[in-house]
mmCIF file of C-alpha atoms in Angstrom:
data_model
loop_
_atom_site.group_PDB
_atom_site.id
_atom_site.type_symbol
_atom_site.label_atom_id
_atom_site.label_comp_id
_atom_site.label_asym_id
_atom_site.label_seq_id
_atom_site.Cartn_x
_atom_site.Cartn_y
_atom_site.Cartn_z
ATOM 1 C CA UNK A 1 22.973 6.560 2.644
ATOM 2 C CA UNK A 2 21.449 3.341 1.687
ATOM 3 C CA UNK A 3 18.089 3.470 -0.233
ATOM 4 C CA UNK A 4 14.707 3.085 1.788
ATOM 5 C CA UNK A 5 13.372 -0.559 1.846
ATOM 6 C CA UNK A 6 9.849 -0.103 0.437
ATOM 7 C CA UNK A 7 7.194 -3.269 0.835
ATOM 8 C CA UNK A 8 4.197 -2.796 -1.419
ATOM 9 C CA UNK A 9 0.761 -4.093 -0.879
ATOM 10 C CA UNK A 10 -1.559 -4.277 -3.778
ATOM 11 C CA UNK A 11 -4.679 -6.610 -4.260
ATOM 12 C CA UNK A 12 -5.913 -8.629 -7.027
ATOM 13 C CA UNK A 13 -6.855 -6.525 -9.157
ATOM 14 C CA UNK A 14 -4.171 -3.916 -9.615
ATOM 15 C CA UNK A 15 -1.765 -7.244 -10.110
ATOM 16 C CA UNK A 16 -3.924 -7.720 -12.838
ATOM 17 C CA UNK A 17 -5.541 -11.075 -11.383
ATOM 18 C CA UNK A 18 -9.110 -10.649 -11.408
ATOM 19 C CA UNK A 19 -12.096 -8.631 -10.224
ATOM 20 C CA UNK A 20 -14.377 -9.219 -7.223
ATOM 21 C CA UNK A 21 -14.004 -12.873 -8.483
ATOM 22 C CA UNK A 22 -10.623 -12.865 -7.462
ATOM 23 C CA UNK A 23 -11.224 -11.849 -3.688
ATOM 24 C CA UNK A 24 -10.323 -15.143 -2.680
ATOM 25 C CA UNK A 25 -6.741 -14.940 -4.047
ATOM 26 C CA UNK A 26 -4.057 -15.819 -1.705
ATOM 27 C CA UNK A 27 -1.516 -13.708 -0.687
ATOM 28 C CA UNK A 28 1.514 -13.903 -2.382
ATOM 29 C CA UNK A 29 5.049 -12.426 -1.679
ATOM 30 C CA UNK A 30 7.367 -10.961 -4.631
ATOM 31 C CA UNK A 31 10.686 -10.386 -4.275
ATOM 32 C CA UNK A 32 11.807 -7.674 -6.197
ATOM 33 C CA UNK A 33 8.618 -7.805 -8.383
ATOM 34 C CA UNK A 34 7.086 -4.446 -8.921
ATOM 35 C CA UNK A 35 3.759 -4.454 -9.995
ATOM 36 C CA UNK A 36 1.341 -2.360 -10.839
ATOM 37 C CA UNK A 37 0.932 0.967 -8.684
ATOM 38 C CA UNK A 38 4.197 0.311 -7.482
ATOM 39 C CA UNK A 39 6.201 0.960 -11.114
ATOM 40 C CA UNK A 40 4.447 4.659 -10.852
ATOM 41 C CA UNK A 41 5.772 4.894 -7.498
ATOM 42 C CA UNK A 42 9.016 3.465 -8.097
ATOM 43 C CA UNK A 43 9.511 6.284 -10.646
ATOM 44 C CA UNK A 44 8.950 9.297 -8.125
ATOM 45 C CA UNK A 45 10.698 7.357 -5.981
ATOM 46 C CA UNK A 46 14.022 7.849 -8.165
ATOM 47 C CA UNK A 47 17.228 6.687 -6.124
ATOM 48 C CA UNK A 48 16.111 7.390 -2.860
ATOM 49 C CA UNK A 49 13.993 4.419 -2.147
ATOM 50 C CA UNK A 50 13.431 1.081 -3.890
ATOM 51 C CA UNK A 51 10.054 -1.723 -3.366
ATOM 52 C CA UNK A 52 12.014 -4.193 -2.536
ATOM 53 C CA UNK A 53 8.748 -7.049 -2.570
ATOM 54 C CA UNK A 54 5.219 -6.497 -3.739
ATOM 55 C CA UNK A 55 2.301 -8.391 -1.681
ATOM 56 C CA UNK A 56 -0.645 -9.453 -3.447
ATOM 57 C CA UNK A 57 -3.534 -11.138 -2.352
ATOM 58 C CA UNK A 58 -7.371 -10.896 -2.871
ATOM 59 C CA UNK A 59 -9.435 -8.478 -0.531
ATOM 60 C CA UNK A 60 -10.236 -11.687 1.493
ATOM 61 C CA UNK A 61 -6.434 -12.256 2.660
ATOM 62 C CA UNK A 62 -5.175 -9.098 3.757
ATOM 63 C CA UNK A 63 -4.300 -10.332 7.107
ATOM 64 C CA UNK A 64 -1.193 -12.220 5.932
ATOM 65 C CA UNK A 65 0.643 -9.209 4.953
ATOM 66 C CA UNK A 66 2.345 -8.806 8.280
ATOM 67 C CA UNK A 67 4.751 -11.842 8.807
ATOM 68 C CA UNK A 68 5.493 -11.312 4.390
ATOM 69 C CA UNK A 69 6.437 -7.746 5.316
ATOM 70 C CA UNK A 70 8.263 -9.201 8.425
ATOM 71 C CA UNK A 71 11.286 -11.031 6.374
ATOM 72 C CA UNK A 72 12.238 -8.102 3.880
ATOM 73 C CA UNK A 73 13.459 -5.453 6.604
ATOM 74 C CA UNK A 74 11.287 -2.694 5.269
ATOM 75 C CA UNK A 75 11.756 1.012 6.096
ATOM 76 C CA UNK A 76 8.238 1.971 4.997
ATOM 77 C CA UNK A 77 5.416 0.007 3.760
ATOM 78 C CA UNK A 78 2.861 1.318 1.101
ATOM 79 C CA UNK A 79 -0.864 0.133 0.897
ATOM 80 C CA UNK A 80 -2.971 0.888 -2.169
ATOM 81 C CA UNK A 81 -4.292 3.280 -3.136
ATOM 82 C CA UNK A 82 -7.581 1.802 -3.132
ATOM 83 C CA UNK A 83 -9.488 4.838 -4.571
ATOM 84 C CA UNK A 84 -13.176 4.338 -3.684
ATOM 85 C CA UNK A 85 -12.745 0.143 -3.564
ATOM 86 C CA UNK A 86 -14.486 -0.334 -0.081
ATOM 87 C CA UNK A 87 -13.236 -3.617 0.890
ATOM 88 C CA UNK A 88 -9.895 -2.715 -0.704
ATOM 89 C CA UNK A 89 -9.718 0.317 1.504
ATOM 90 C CA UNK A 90 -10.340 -1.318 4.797
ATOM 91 C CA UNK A 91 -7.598 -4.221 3.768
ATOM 92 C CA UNK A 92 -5.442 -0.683 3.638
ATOM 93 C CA UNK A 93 -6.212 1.037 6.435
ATOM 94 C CA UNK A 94 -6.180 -2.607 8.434
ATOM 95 C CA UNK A 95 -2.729 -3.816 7.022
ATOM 96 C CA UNK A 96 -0.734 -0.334 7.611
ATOM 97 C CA UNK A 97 -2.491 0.035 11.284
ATOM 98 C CA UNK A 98 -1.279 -3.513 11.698
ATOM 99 C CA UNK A 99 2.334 -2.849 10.110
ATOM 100 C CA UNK A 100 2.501 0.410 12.526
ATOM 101 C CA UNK A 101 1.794 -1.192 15.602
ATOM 102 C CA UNK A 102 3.185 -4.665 15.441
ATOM 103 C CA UNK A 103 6.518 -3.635 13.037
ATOM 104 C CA UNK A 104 7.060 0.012 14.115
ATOM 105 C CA UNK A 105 7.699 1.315 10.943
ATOM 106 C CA UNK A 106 5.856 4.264 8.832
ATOM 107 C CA UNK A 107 3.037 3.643 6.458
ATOM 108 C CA UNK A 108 0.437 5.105 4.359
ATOM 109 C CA UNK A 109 -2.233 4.043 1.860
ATOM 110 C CA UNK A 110 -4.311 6.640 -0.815
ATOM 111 C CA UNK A 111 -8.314 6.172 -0.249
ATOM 112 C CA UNK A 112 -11.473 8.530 -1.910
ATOM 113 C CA UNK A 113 -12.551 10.727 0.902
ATOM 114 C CA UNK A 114 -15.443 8.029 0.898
ATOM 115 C CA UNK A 115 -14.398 5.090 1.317
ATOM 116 C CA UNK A 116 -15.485 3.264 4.008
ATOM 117 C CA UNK A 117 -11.903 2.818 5.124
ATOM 118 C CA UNK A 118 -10.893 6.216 5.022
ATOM 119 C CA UNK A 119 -13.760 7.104 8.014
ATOM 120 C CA UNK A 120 -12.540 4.037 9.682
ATOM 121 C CA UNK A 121 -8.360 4.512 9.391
ATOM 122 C CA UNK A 122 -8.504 8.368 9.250
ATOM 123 C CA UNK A 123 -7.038 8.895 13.531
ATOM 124 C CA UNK A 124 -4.757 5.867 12.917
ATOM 125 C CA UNK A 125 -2.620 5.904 9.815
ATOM 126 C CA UNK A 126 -1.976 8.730 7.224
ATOM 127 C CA UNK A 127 -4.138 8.689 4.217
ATOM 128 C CA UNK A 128 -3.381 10.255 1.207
ATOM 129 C CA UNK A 129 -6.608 11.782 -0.596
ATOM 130 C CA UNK A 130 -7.237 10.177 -4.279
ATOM 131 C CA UNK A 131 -9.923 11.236 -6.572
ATOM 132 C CA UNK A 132 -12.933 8.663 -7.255
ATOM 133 C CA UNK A 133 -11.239 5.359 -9.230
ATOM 134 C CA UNK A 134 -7.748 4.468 -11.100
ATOM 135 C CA UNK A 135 -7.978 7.750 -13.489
ATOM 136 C CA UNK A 136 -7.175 9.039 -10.658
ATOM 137 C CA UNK A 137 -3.219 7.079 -10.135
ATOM 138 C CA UNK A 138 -1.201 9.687 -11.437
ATOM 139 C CA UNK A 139 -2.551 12.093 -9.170
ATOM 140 C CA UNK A 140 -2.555 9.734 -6.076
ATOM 141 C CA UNK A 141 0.975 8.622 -6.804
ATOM 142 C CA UNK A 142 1.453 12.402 -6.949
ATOM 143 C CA UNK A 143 0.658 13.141 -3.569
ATOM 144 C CA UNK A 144 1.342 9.437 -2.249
ATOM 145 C CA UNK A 145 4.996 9.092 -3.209
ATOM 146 C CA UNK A 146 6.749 12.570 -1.419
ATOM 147 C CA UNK A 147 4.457 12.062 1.738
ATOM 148 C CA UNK A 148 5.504 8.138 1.801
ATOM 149 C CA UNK A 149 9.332 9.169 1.587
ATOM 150 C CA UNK A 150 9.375 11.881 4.473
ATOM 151 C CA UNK A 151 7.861 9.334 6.806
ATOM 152 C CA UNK A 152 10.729 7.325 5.658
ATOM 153 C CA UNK A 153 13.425 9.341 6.374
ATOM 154 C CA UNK A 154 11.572 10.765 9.415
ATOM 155 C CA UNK A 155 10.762 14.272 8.340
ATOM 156 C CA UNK A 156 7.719 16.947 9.898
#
């Protein structure tokens, strides 16, 4: 069996860009780049899967994600997690509700029980519970990485 095509989406600030000041960053496709998040991922990931291109844009540009995730043939596509990052959370929950509907194939972000895009995405894509802010990444990759790869391979 081939490994799963993973497509990451992270924004500005867990590629290390900038802050709020950096919302206006445009997106930006890498080919096999992984960045940030993604390298914890990656590793729980083992052989099974591989991100095969990392999205990153501000908060502000979310919307582009869908024809960048068109060209790499993904199996599954990854948002976040955003923690408790509002606007960050509602570019999740929008991009993987996008992805599932208009691309057809599984997704999931990680989101603080309140964020505002947890409430908003919770009947529409799976979210994986994280704790409060980035302390929190081993955790969420924790939970985010084994649910992420039985969607993949289509498993209960």
């Amino acid at each position: 069996m081939s490994k799963i095509r993973v497509v990451h989406y992270i924004n500005q600030f867990f590629a290390n860009i900038g802050g709020e000041e950096k919302a206006d960053y445009p997106a930006e496709l890498r080919v096999g780049e992984v960045v940030g998040p993604g390298l914890a991922l990656a590793q729980k990931f083992g052989d099974e899967a591989e991100i095969v291109a990392t999205i990153v844009c501000g908060d502000s540009y979310f919307n582009e994600n869908l024809e960048m995730v068109k060209g790499q043939n993904a199996d599954l596509f990854i948002a976040g997690p955003a923690f408790n990052a509002g606007r960050y959370g509602v570019a999740c929950g929008t991009v993987c509700d996008m992805i599932k509907e208009e691309l057809g194939i599984p997704v999931v972000t990680g989101m603080y029980v309140e964020n505002p895009g947890a409430d908003m995405f919770k009947d529409k894509v799976y979210i994986v519970p994280t704790k409060n802010s980035a302390a929190g990444m081993r955790d969420a990759i924790g939970k985010l990485a084994p649910l992420a790869m039985k969607l993949a391979k289509g498993e209960k």
